[in-house]
Coordinates of C-alpha atoms in Angstrom, one line a residue:
Chain A
M1456 CA 0.0 0.0 0.0
N1457 CA 2.8 2.4 1.0
E1458 CA 4.5 2.1 -2.3
Q1459 CA 1.4 2.8 -4.2
A1460 CA 0.6 5.8 -2.0
M1461 CA 4.1 7.0 -2.6
Q1462 CA 4.0 6.5 -6.4
S1463 CA 0.8 8.5 -6.6
Q1464 CA 2.5 11.5 -5.0
V1465 CA 5.2 11.4 -7.5
G1466 CA 4.6 13.1 -10.9
A1467 CA 6.7 12.2 -13.9
E1468 CA 8.8 15.3 -13.4
T1469 CA 9.5 14.7 -9.7
P1470 CA 13.1 13.5 -9.4
M1471 CA 13.4 9.9 -8.1
V1472 CA 16.3 10.9 -5.8
E1473 CA 17.2 14.4 -4.9
M1474 CA 20.0 15.5 -2.6
R1475 CA 20.4 19.2 -1.7
G1476 CA 23.4 20.5 0.2
V1477 CA 24.2 17.1 1.8
N1478 CA 27.1 17.1 4.3
K1479 CA 28.4 14.3 6.4
W1480 CA 31.2 13.8 8.9
Y1481 CA 32.7 10.7 10.4
G1482 CA 33.9 12.3 13.6
D1483 CA 36.1 15.2 12.4
F1484 CA 36.5 13.8 8.9
H1485 CA 34.4 15.6 6.3
V1486 CA 33.3 12.7 4.0
L1487 CA 30.5 14.4 2.0
R1488 CA 30.7 18.1 1.1
D1489 CA 27.8 20.0 -0.3
I1490 CA 26.4 17.2 -2.4
D1491 CA 23.7 18.3 -4.9
L1492 CA 22.4 15.6 -7.1
K1493 CA 19.1 15.0 -8.9
V1494 CA 18.3 11.6 -10.4
S1495 CA 15.2 11.4 -12.7
R1496 CA 13.0 8.4 -13.0
G1497 CA 14.7 5.8 -15.3
E1498 CA 18.0 7.6 -15.3
R1499 CA 21.2 5.5 -15.0
I1500 CA 24.1 7.1 -13.1
V1501 CA 27.6 5.7 -12.6
I1502 CA 29.7 7.2 -9.8
C1503 CA 33.4 6.7 -9.8
G1504 CA 36.4 8.1 -8.0
P1505 CA 39.4 7.1 -6.0
S1506 CA 38.9 5.0 -2.8
G1507 CA 37.9 7.1 0.2
S1508 CA 36.3 9.7 -2.0
G1509 CA 32.9 9.2 -0.4
K1510 CA 31.1 7.5 -3.3
S1511 CA 29.9 4.5 -1.3
T1512 CA 28.9 6.8 1.6
L1513 CA 26.9 8.9 -0.9
I1514 CA 24.7 6.1 -2.1
R1515 CA 24.4 4.6 1.4
C1516 CA 22.9 7.9 2.6
I1517 CA 20.0 7.4 0.1
N1518 CA 18.6 4.5 2.0
H1519 CA 19.9 5.8 5.4
L1520 CA 22.5 3.1 6.0
E1521 CA 24.6 6.1 6.7
E1522 CA 23.2 9.2 8.4
H1523 CA 23.8 12.7 6.9
Q1524 CA 24.1 15.6 9.2
Q1525 CA 23.2 18.5 7.0
G1526 CA 21.1 18.9 3.9
E1527 CA 18.1 17.3 2.5
I1528 CA 17.5 13.9 0.8
V1529 CA 14.2 13.2 -0.9
V1530 CA 13.5 9.8 -2.3
G1531 CA 10.5 9.4 -4.6
G1532 CA 9.0 12.6 -3.2
V1533 CA 9.4 11.4 0.4
P1534 CA 11.9 13.4 2.5
L1535 CA 14.3 11.3 4.5
T1536 CA 13.9 12.1 8.2
Q1537 CA 14.9 10.5 11.5
D1538 CA 11.5 8.8 11.7
V1539 CA 12.0 5.0 11.7
K1540 CA 8.8 4.2 9.9
R1541 CA 9.6 6.7 7.2
I1542 CA 13.1 5.2 6.7
E1543 CA 11.7 1.7 6.4
Q1544 CA 9.1 2.9 3.9
I1545 CA 11.9 4.5 1.8
R1546 CA 14.1 1.4 2.1
R1547 CA 11.3 -0.8 0.7
S1548 CA 11.3 1.2 -2.5
V1549 CA 15.1 1.3 -2.8
G1550 CA 17.0 -1.9 -3.6
M1551 CA 20.7 -2.2 -2.8
V1552 CA 23.4 -4.6 -4.0
F1553 CA 26.6 -4.8 -1.9
Q1554 CA 30.2 -5.4 -2.7
H1555 CA 30.3 -8.5 -0.5
F1556 CA 26.8 -9.7 -1.6
N1557 CA 25.6 -10.0 2.0
L1558 CA 23.3 -12.9 1.3
F1559 CA 21.9 -14.6 4.4
P1560 CA 24.0 -17.7 4.8
H1561 CA 21.5 -19.6 7.0
L1562 CA 18.8 -19.4 4.3
T1563 CA 18.6 -21.0 0.9
V1564 CA 18.7 -18.9 -2.3
L1565 CA 14.9 -19.0 -2.6
E1566 CA 14.4 -18.1 1.1
N1567 CA 16.8 -15.2 0.7
C1568 CA 14.6 -13.9 -2.0
C1569 CA 11.3 -14.6 -0.2
I1570 CA 12.0 -13.5 3.4
S1571 CA 11.4 -9.8 2.9
P1572 CA 8.3 -10.0 0.6
M1573 CA 6.9 -12.5 3.2
W1574 CA 7.7 -10.7 6.4
V1575 CA 7.7 -7.0 5.3
Q1576 CA 5.1 -7.0 2.5
R1577 CA 3.1 -9.8 4.1
K1578 CA 2.8 -11.8 0.9
P1579 CA 1.7 -15.4 1.1
R1580 CA 4.5 -17.9 0.8
R1581 CA 3.3 -19.4 -2.5
E1582 CA 3.0 -16.0 -4.2
A1583 CA 6.4 -14.8 -2.9
E1584 CA 8.1 -18.0 -4.0
A1585 CA 6.6 -17.9 -7.5
E1586 CA 7.7 -14.4 -7.9
A1587 CA 11.2 -15.1 -6.5
M1588 CA 11.5 -18.0 -9.1
K1589 CA 10.6 -15.5 -11.8
Y1590 CA 13.4 -13.2 -10.8
L1591 CA 15.9 -16.0 -10.3
E1592 CA 15.2 -17.2 -13.8
R1593 CA 15.8 -13.7 -15.0
V1594 CA 19.3 -13.7 -13.5
Q1595 CA 19.6 -17.3 -14.8
I1596 CA 20.1 -19.0 -11.5
A1597 CA 16.7 -20.7 -10.9
E1598 CA 18.3 -24.1 -10.9
Q1599 CA 20.3 -23.2 -7.7
A1600 CA 17.2 -22.1 -5.8
R1601 CA 17.4 -24.8 -3.1
K1602 CA 21.1 -24.4 -2.5
Y1603 CA 22.7 -22.3 0.3
P1604 CA 24.7 -19.2 -0.6
G1605 CA 27.9 -20.9 0.7
Q1606 CA 27.6 -23.4 -2.2
L1607 CA 27.6 -20.8 -4.9
S1608 CA 30.4 -18.9 -6.7
G1609 CA 30.8 -15.2 -6.2
G1610 CA 29.2 -14.3 -9.4
Q1611 CA 26.2 -16.5 -8.7
Q1612 CA 25.9 -15.0 -5.2
Q1613 CA 25.9 -11.5 -6.6
R1614 CA 23.2 -12.4 -9.2
V1615 CA 21.1 -13.9 -6.3
A1616 CA 21.6 -10.6 -4.4
I1617 CA 20.2 -8.7 -7.4
A1618 CA 17.2 -11.0 -7.6
R1619 CA 16.6 -10.6 -3.9
S1620 CA 16.5 -6.8 -4.3
L1621 CA 14.2 -7.0 -7.3
C1622 CA 11.7 -9.2 -5.4
M1623 CA 10.8 -6.1 -3.4
H1624 CA 9.8 -4.2 -6.6
P1625 CA 12.2 -1.3 -5.9
E1626 CA 11.9 1.9 -7.8
V1627 CA 15.6 2.7 -7.6
M1628 CA 18.5 0.3 -7.4
L1629 CA 21.8 1.2 -5.7
F1630 CA 24.9 -0.8 -6.6
D1631 CA 27.9 -0.4 -4.2
E1632 CA 30.9 -1.7 -6.2
P1633 CA 29.0 -4.9 -7.2
T1634 CA 31.9 -6.5 -9.1
S1635 CA 34.9 -5.4 -7.0
A1636 CA 35.0 -8.6 -4.9
L1637 CA 34.6 -11.0 -7.9
D1638 CA 37.1 -13.0 -9.8
P1639 CA 37.7 -11.5 -13.3
E1640 CA 35.8 -14.4 -15.1
M1641 CA 32.7 -13.7 -13.1
I1642 CA 32.5 -10.0 -13.6
K1643 CA 30.8 -10.3 -16.9
E1644 CA 27.9 -12.4 -15.8
V1645 CA 27.0 -9.8 -13.1
L1646 CA 27.4 -6.9 -15.5
D1647 CA 25.2 -8.6 -18.1
V1648 CA 22.4 -8.7 -15.5
M1649 CA 22.9 -5.1 -14.7
V1650 CA 22.9 -4.0 -18.4
E1651 CA 19.7 -6.0 -18.9
L1652 CA 18.1 -4.2 -15.9
A1653 CA 19.2 -0.8 -17.3
R1654 CA 17.6 -1.7 -20.6
E1655 CA 14.3 -2.3 -18.9
G1656 CA 14.3 1.2 -17.6
M1657 CA 15.3 0.7 -13.9
T1658 CA 16.5 3.9 -12.2
M1659 CA 20.1 3.0 -11.1
L1660 CA 22.9 4.5 -9.2
C1661 CA 26.1 2.4 -9.6
V1662 CA 29.4 2.9 -7.8
T1663 CA 31.8 1.0 -10.0
H1664 CA 35.1 1.1 -11.8
E1665 CA 33.8 -0.8 -14.8
M1666 CA 34.2 1.9 -17.3
G1667 CA 32.9 -0.3 -20.1
F1668 CA 29.7 -0.6 -18.2
A1669 CA 29.6 3.2 -17.8
K1670 CA 30.1 3.8 -21.5
T1671 CA 27.3 1.3 -22.4
V1672 CA 24.5 2.1 -20.1
A1673 CA 25.1 5.3 -18.2
D1674 CA 23.2 8.5 -18.9
R1675 CA 25.5 10.4 -16.7
V1676 CA 28.9 9.7 -15.1
I1677 CA 29.9 11.4 -11.9
F1678 CA 33.5 11.7 -10.7
M1679 CA 34.0 12.2 -7.0
D1680 CA 37.1 13.1 -5.0
Q1681 CA 37.5 14.1 -1.4
G1682 CA 33.8 14.0 -0.7
Q1683 CA 32.9 16.4 -3.6
I1684 CA 31.4 15.9 -7.0
I1685 CA 34.2 17.1 -9.2
E1686 CA 32.7 16.4 -12.6
E1687 CA 29.4 15.3 -13.9
N1688 CA 28.7 14.7 -17.6
A1689 CA 27.3 12.3 -20.2
P1690 CA 29.6 9.4 -20.8
E1691 CA 30.8 10.5 -24.3
P1692 CA 32.2 13.9 -23.3
F1693 CA 33.2 12.6 -19.8
F1694 CA 35.6 10.0 -21.2
N1695 CA 36.7 11.8 -24.4
D1696 CA 37.0 15.3 -23.1
P1697 CA 37.3 15.4 -19.3
Q1698 CA 37.3 19.0 -18.1
S1699 CA 39.0 18.7 -14.7
E1700 CA 42.6 17.9 -14.2
R1701 CA 41.8 15.4 -11.4
T1702 CA 39.3 13.5 -13.6
R1703 CA 41.9 13.3 -16.4
L1704 CA 44.5 11.9 -14.0
F1705 CA 42.0 9.4 -12.5
L1706 CA 40.9 8.2 -16.0
S1707 CA 44.5 7.8 -17.2
Q1708 CA 45.2 5.7 -14.1
I1709 CA 42.3 3.3 -14.5
L1710 CA 42.2 3.2 -18.3
G1711 CA 45.9 3.6 -18.9
H1712 CA 47.0 0.0 -18.5
Chain B
M40 CA 57.5 -25.3 -23.3
T41 CA 55.2 -28.0 -21.9
I42 CA 51.8 -28.9 -23.4
R43 CA 49.7 -31.7 -21.9
H44 CA 47.3 -33.3 -24.3
E45 CA 45.6 -35.9 -22.1
M46 CA 44.4 -35.4 -18.5
L47 CA 45.7 -37.7 -15.9
P48 CA 43.1 -40.2 -14.4
E49 CA 42.4 -40.3 -10.7
R50 CA 44.3 -43.0 -8.8
P51 CA 43.5 -44.7 -5.5
A52 CA 45.8 -43.8 -2.5
P53 CA 48.6 -46.2 -1.7
S54 CA 47.2 -49.0 0.6
L55 CA 49.7 -48.3 3.4
T56 CA 47.9 -45.0 4.2
V57 CA 44.3 -46.3 4.6
G58 CA 42.6 -49.0 6.7
P59 CA 42.8 -50.0 10.4
I60 CA 46.4 -51.1 10.4
A61 CA 47.5 -47.9 8.8
W62 CA 45.4 -46.0 11.5
L63 CA 47.1 -48.0 14.3
R64 CA 50.5 -47.3 12.8
A65 CA 49.8 -43.6 12.3
N66 CA 48.2 -42.9 15.6
L67 CA 49.5 -45.4 18.2
F68 CA 52.8 -46.8 17.0
S69 CA 54.4 -44.1 14.8
G70 CA 57.8 -44.4 16.6
P71 CA 59.5 -46.1 19.5
V72 CA 58.6 -43.3 22.0
N73 CA 54.9 -43.3 21.0
S74 CA 54.8 -47.1 21.1
V75 CA 56.1 -47.1 24.7
F76 CA 53.5 -44.5 25.7
T77 CA 50.7 -46.5 24.0
L78 CA 51.7 -49.6 25.9
L79 CA 52.0 -47.6 29.2
G80 CA 48.6 -46.1 28.6
L81 CA 47.0 -49.5 28.0
Y82 CA 48.6 -50.8 31.2
L83 CA 47.3 -47.8 33.2
L84 CA 43.8 -48.3 31.9
Y85 CA 44.0 -52.0 32.9
I86 CA 45.1 -51.4 36.5
L87 CA 42.5 -48.6 37.0
L88 CA 39.5 -50.2 35.2
T89 CA 39.7 -53.7 36.6
P90 CA 39.1 -52.8 40.3
T91 CA 36.4 -50.3 39.3
I92 CA 34.5 -52.9 37.2
Q93 CA 34.9 -55.5 39.9
W94 CA 33.6 -53.1 42.6
A95 CA 30.7 -51.7 40.6
F96 CA 29.5 -54.8 38.8
I97 CA 31.1 -58.2 39.5
N98 CA 31.3 -58.0 43.3
A99 CA 28.3 -55.8 43.8
D100 CA 25.0 -56.7 45.5
W101 CA 21.9 -55.7 43.6
I102 CA 18.9 -57.3 45.2
G103 CA 17.6 -57.0 48.8
T104 CA 15.9 -54.8 51.2
S105 CA 18.3 -54.0 54.0
R106 CA 22.0 -53.6 54.6
D107 CA 22.2 -57.3 55.7
D108 CA 21.8 -58.2 52.0
C109 CA 25.1 -56.6 51.2
S110 CA 27.5 -59.3 52.1
R111 CA 30.1 -59.1 49.3
E112 CA 33.2 -57.0 48.7
G113 CA 31.8 -54.7 46.1
A114 CA 29.2 -51.9 45.9
C115 CA 25.9 -52.2 47.7
W116 CA 23.4 -51.0 45.1
V117 CA 20.7 -52.3 47.5
F118 CA 21.0 -49.0 49.3
V119 CA 20.3 -47.0 46.1
N120 CA 17.5 -49.4 45.1
A121 CA 15.7 -49.1 48.4
R122 CA 16.0 -45.4 48.4
L123 CA 15.2 -44.9 44.7
P124 CA 11.7 -43.4 45.0
Q125 CA 13.1 -40.8 47.4
F126 CA 16.0 -40.0 45.2
I127 CA 13.7 -39.4 42.2
Y128 CA 10.7 -37.8 43.9
G129 CA 11.9 -36.5 47.2
L130 CA 9.2 -36.6 49.9
Y131 CA 6.3 -36.5 47.4
P132 CA 3.4 -38.5 48.8
R133 CA 3.7 -42.1 47.6
A134 CA 0.0 -42.3 46.6
E135 CA 0.5 -39.3 44.2
L136 CA 3.7 -40.5 42.4
W137 CA 1.7 -41.1 39.2
R138 CA 1.5 -37.3 38.8
P139 CA 5.3 -36.6 38.4
N140 CA 5.5 -39.8 36.3
V141 CA 2.9 -38.4 33.9
V142 CA 4.8 -35.1 33.8
F143 CA 8.1 -36.9 33.2
A144 CA 6.6 -38.9 30.4
T145 CA 5.0 -35.9 28.7
F146 CA 8.3 -34.0 29.0
A147 CA 10.2 -36.9 27.5
V148 CA 7.7 -37.2 24.6
L149 CA 7.8 -33.4 23.9
I150 CA 11.6 -33.4 23.9
A151 CA 11.8 -36.4 21.7
W152 CA 9.3 -34.9 19.3
L153 CA 11.3 -31.7 19.0
A154 CA 14.7 -33.5 18.8
I155 CA 13.7 -36.0 16.0
P156 CA 13.8 -34.0 12.8
R157 CA 11.4 -36.3 10.8
L158 CA 8.3 -35.7 13.0
P159 CA 5.9 -33.0 11.7
F160 CA 4.1 -30.1 13.4
K161 CA 7.3 -28.7 15.0
R162 CA 5.8 -25.2 15.4
W163 CA 2.7 -26.4 17.3
V164 CA 4.7 -28.8 19.4
T165 CA 7.1 -26.0 20.3
L166 CA 4.1 -23.8 21.3
I167 CA 2.7 -26.6 23.5
A168 CA 6.1 -27.3 25.1
L169 CA 6.7 -23.6 25.9
I170 CA 3.2 -22.5 27.0
G171 CA 1.0 -25.5 27.5
F172 CA 3.5 -27.8 29.2
P173 CA 4.6 -25.5 32.0
L174 CA 1.0 -24.9 33.1
F175 CA 0.2 -28.5 32.8
A176 CA 3.3 -29.5 34.8
Y177 CA 2.5 -26.9 37.5
A178 CA -1.1 -28.1 37.8
M179 CA -0.1 -31.7 38.0
L180 CA 2.9 -31.3 40.4
Y181 CA 1.4 -28.7 42.7
G182 CA -2.2 -29.8 42.4
G183 CA -5.3 -27.9 43.5
Y184 CA -6.9 -28.3 40.1
F185 CA -9.1 -31.0 38.7
G186 CA -9.6 -32.3 42.3
L187 CA -5.9 -33.2 42.7
P188 CA -4.7 -32.7 46.3
V189 CA -2.2 -30.0 46.8
V190 CA 1.4 -31.1 47.3
E191 CA 3.4 -28.3 48.9
T192 CA 6.8 -27.5 47.3
H193 CA 8.7 -28.4 50.4
R194 CA 7.8 -32.0 49.7
W195 CA 9.3 -31.9 46.2
G196 CA 12.8 -33.2 45.9
G197 CA 15.3 -35.4 44.3
L198 CA 15.7 -35.7 40.6
M199 CA 12.3 -34.2 40.1
L200 CA 13.3 -31.0 41.8
T201 CA 16.6 -30.8 40.0
L202 CA 14.8 -31.1 36.7
V203 CA 12.2 -28.5 37.6
L204 CA 14.9 -26.0 38.6
A205 CA 17.1 -26.8 35.6
V206 CA 14.3 -26.8 33.0
V207 CA 12.6 -23.6 34.3
G208 CA 16.0 -21.9 34.6
M209 CA 17.0 -22.8 31.0
V210 CA 13.7 -21.9 29.4
A211 CA 13.5 -18.6 31.2
A212 CA 17.2 -17.7 31.0
L213 CA 17.5 -18.0 27.2
P214 CA 14.9 -15.3 26.2
I215 CA 15.9 -13.0 29.1
G216 CA 19.6 -13.4 28.0
I217 CA 18.7 -12.6 24.4
L218 CA 16.9 -9.4 25.4
L219 CA 19.8 -8.4 27.7
A220 CA 22.4 -9.0 25.0
L221 CA 20.4 -7.0 22.4
G222 CA 19.9 -4.3 25.0
R223 CA 23.6 -4.1 25.8
R224 CA 24.3 -3.4 22.1
S225 CA 21.5 -0.9 21.9
Q226 CA 22.0 2.7 20.8
M227 CA 19.6 3.9 23.5
P228 CA 21.6 5.0 26.5
I229 CA 19.0 4.1 29.2
V230 CA 18.3 0.6 27.8
K231 CA 22.0 0.1 27.4
S232 CA 23.0 1.2 30.9
F233 CA 20.2 -0.8 32.5
C234 CA 21.4 -4.0 30.7
V235 CA 25.1 -3.4 31.5
V236 CA 24.3 -2.8 35.2
F237 CA 22.0 -5.8 35.4
I238 CA 24.5 -8.1 33.7
E239 CA 27.5 -6.9 35.7
F240 CA 25.6 -7.1 39.0
W241 CA 24.4 -10.7 38.6
R242 CA 27.7 -11.8 37.2
G243 CA 29.7 -10.3 40.0
V244 CA 27.8 -12.1 42.8
P245 CA 28.3 -15.8 43.6
L246 CA 25.1 -17.9 43.0
I247 CA 25.3 -19.0 46.6
T248 CA 24.9 -15.4 47.8
I249 CA 22.0 -14.9 45.5
L250 CA 20.3 -18.0 46.9
F251 CA 20.9 -16.9 50.5
M252 CA 19.6 -13.4 49.7
A253 CA 16.5 -14.9 48.0
S254 CA 15.7 -17.1 51.0
V255 CA 16.8 -15.0 54.0
M256 CA 16.8 -11.3 53.0
L257 CA 13.9 -11.2 50.5
P258 CA 11.2 -12.0 53.1
L259 CA 12.5 -9.1 55.2
F260 CA 11.6 -6.6 52.5
M261 CA 8.3 -8.1 51.7
P262 CA 5.2 -6.6 53.3
T263 CA 3.9 -8.7 56.2
G264 CA 1.5 -11.4 55.2
V265 CA 3.0 -11.7 51.7
S266 CA 5.2 -14.7 51.3
V267 CA 6.7 -16.1 48.1
D268 CA 7.3 -19.8 48.0
R269 CA 10.9 -20.8 48.7
L270 CA 11.1 -22.8 45.4
I271 CA 9.9 -19.8 43.4
R272 CA 12.5 -17.6 45.1
A273 CA 15.2 -20.0 44.2
L274 CA 13.9 -20.2 40.7
I275 CA 14.0 -16.5 40.2
G276 CA 17.5 -16.2 41.7
I277 CA 18.8 -19.0 39.4
T278 CA 17.1 -17.6 36.3
L279 CA 18.4 -14.0 36.8
F280 CA 21.9 -15.3 37.5
Q281 CA 22.0 -17.5 34.5
S282 CA 20.4 -15.0 32.2
A283 CA 23.3 -12.6 32.9
Y284 CA 25.8 -15.3 31.8
M285 CA 23.6 -16.2 28.8
A286 CA 23.5 -12.6 27.7
E287 CA 27.3 -12.4 27.5
V288 CA 27.4 -15.7 25.6
I289 CA 24.9 -14.4 23.1
R290 CA 26.5 -11.0 22.8
G291 CA 29.6 -12.8 21.7
G292 CA 27.6 -14.5 19.0
L293 CA 26.0 -11.2 17.9
Q294 CA 29.4 -9.6 17.6
A295 CA 30.6 -12.4 15.3
I296 CA 27.9 -11.7 12.7
P297 CA 29.3 -9.3 10.0
K298 CA 27.7 -5.9 9.9
G299 CA 26.7 -6.4 6.3
Q300 CA 24.1 -8.9 7.3
E301 CA 22.1 -6.3 9.3
E302 CA 22.7 -3.8 6.6
A303 CA 21.3 -6.1 3.9
A304 CA 18.3 -6.8 6.0
A305 CA 17.8 -3.1 6.7
A306 CA 18.1 -2.3 3.0
L307 CA 15.3 -4.8 2.4
G308 CA 13.1 -2.7 4.6
M309 CA 13.0 -4.9 7.7
S310 CA 12.3 -3.4 11.0
Y311 CA 14.8 -3.8 14.0
W312 CA 12.9 -6.8 15.5
R313 CA 12.7 -8.5 12.1
R314 CA 16.4 -7.9 11.3
M315 CA 17.2 -9.4 14.7
G316 CA 14.7 -12.2 14.7
L317 CA 15.0 -13.4 11.1
I318 CA 18.6 -12.6 10.2
V319 CA 21.0 -11.9 13.0
L320 CA 19.8 -14.0 15.9
P321 CA 19.3 -17.3 14.0
Q322 CA 22.9 -17.0 12.9
A323 CA 24.3 -15.8 16.2
L324 CA 22.4 -18.5 18.2
K325 CA 23.6 -21.2 15.8
M326 CA 27.2 -20.1 16.2
M327 CA 26.9 -19.9 20.0
I328 CA 25.3 -23.4 20.5
P329 CA 28.5 -24.7 22.2
G330 CA 28.5 -21.7 24.6
I331 CA 24.8 -21.8 25.3
V332 CA 24.8 -25.5 26.0
N333 CA 27.9 -25.0 28.2
T334 CA 25.9 -22.5 30.2
F335 CA 22.9 -24.9 30.4
I336 CA 25.2 -27.7 31.7
S337 CA 26.7 -25.4 34.3
L338 CA 23.2 -24.3 35.3
F339 CA 22.1 -28.0 35.6
K340 CA 25.0 -28.7 38.0
D341 CA 24.6 -25.4 39.9
T342 CA 21.1 -26.4 40.9
T343 CA 22.7 -28.5 43.6
L344 CA 23.4 -25.3 45.5
V345 CA 19.8 -25.0 46.5
M346 CA 20.7 -27.5 49.2
I347 CA 22.0 -24.6 51.3
I348 CA 18.5 -23.0 51.4
G349 CA 16.9 -26.2 52.5
L350 CA 15.6 -27.6 49.2
F351 CA 16.5 -31.2 48.6
D352 CA 17.5 -31.7 45.0
L353 CA 19.0 -34.9 43.8
L354 CA 22.4 -34.5 45.5
G355 CA 20.8 -33.0 48.7
I356 CA 18.4 -35.9 49.1
V357 CA 21.2 -38.5 48.5
Q358 CA 23.3 -36.7 51.2
A359 CA 20.3 -36.7 53.6
A360 CA 19.8 -40.5 53.0
L361 CA 23.5 -41.1 53.9
S362 CA 22.8 -40.0 57.5
D363 CA 20.0 -42.6 57.9
S364 CA 21.2 -44.9 60.8
R365 CA 20.0 -48.0 59.0
W366 CA 22.2 -47.3 56.0
L367 CA 25.4 -45.8 57.5
G368 CA 28.6 -46.3 55.4
F369 CA 27.2 -46.2 51.9
A370 CA 28.4 -42.8 51.0
V371 CA 30.4 -43.9 47.9
E372 CA 27.4 -45.7 46.4
G373 CA 25.2 -42.7 47.0
Y374 CA 27.6 -40.2 45.4
V375 CA 28.4 -42.5 42.5
F376 CA 24.7 -42.8 41.8
A377 CA 24.1 -39.1 41.9
A378 CA 27.2 -38.4 39.8
F379 CA 26.0 -40.9 37.3
L380 CA 22.6 -39.4 36.9
F381 CA 24.1 -35.9 36.5
W382 CA 26.5 -37.2 34.0
I383 CA 23.8 -38.8 31.9
F384 CA 21.9 -35.6 31.7
C385 CA 24.9 -33.3 31.0
F386 CA 26.4 -35.8 28.5
S387 CA 23.1 -36.0 26.6
M388 CA 22.9 -32.2 26.3
S389 CA 26.4 -32.1 25.1
R390 CA 25.8 -34.8 22.4
Y391 CA 22.6 -33.2 21.3
S392 CA 24.3 -29.9 20.9
Q393 CA 27.0 -31.4 18.7
Y394 CA 24.3 -33.1 16.6
L395 CA 22.5 -29.8 16.3
E396 CA 25.6 -27.9 15.2
R397 CA 26.2 -30.4 12.4
K398 CA 22.6 -30.3 11.3
L399 CA 22.4 -26.5 11.2
H400 CA 25.6 -26.1 9.4
T401 CA 24.8 -24.5 6.0
G402 CA 27.0 -21.6 5.3
H403 CA 30.7 -21.9 5.6
K404 CA 31.7 -25.4 4.9
R405 CA 30.3 -27.4 2.0

């Protein structure tokens, strides 16, 4: 019900995610500095930057896994506040995929996908399982549904994690370095799923160093350094004609070899 | 340059490394020093075990009614035999013994049902065991309902009392311990400090002191006319004491669960209690099974301390029987019997926990 109520508030022109003057500190360390970001419905954004530049922190603020101290974050028209109910409501419409998959090791693949639809959205088991199987088929892992995460390879686990998020029917998907913990031969299978998802029009924010992926699917690429957005552009000009010296240096470092 | 065109087939291991003889060689006779120690160990076992077996079985007297039936060199199990009803039920009226027997039998059936994985309706049986059974056991043992005569708790004793203390202590200490452990990790300062103070207070005081306070000091603070049964007071003392230990065991388990697990659950929109109940606690409790069972076992044995507040648990009643003038001089038999019963219960718990650990293992090993 909540999601529907939320959707009805949101016109087509309302941004899916909007950040205005967001600042965050870890103790004395200023991780996010005056972040302004608007993501429209269906837009695909890739965020890159050196480690420690605050890119993970930025997307983790969107579903309040990290708390920002200043500024405003609005997700699907709903402003993010301290209110626990509000936060849970926003989290139900924001899917997240983690670097280390974070599947629940005590549950089977199918149970991993069903647990939140069943306990949070109160769907009957049969319905939740049928839908989970649909998404598991989409990420081409349905035959592993009865196995435990510990029995799967890294790439398979990450595909399950994507399916688990999709089972909640999110309106935005956040990807926090989804391929960084994978062996090289498994990166492609995860990227393929993400490209597929982008083609279907999912709103996506991806923190990744996969520049090939950025070139193929991104509408905008954002470069961050020291907690600030340094450069923000469409992929074509971003890669071919970076404006900032720091962006140029970063790109030459990761594309150079 | 090397190129391999055909893959090598699998070959069986050399026969000298598998089989019983290889095992003997590897583990018992792997060198002159180890062989000497093995033989020495076997000899020690022989000189220790033979007299024990002779005393306990071969030369022992089993049947009879009085000490005159114990004529031989070995153990006089006649003593234990004659006193058995008392050891099991304490001073429970003889005519009413069927009541504890029914409770024992129901308890055994429920435990077996929950312990055997193949049997169905686990959820319902758990509910019955946790809610229905305690009420039923109370009504049966204490009486006063369905026309059963009341049996005051000071007549309860022996193994029955030990089991009542231990089972109530375990069943109550686990949930309280979980709440305390969660509270100690809470962000809310008041909840957190309450849990810290509670845990540190009960952990810092010996159980014997708590039992003394419960039996001697508590009545002083009670308004006149209000009296709480001595057994209930002991139960509350034991439960609070053990829940503090349980809380620390479970907190250890909670800390071992990676933060990402809770984050993933949160990202799926789960509330705090769902994150804990569905994701974090099942993993933490599974990981802490050895620690939890360890606490249970120590609780089971700690129940013997209620002797000092005048309750006669299994060990207490055995000790009381030793001073009976008709049966003087059979202390060894009495203690061996009590030790044996305690060992049976503790060992079963330990084995069951190992089985449970293997059964619940899904994540880390294949």
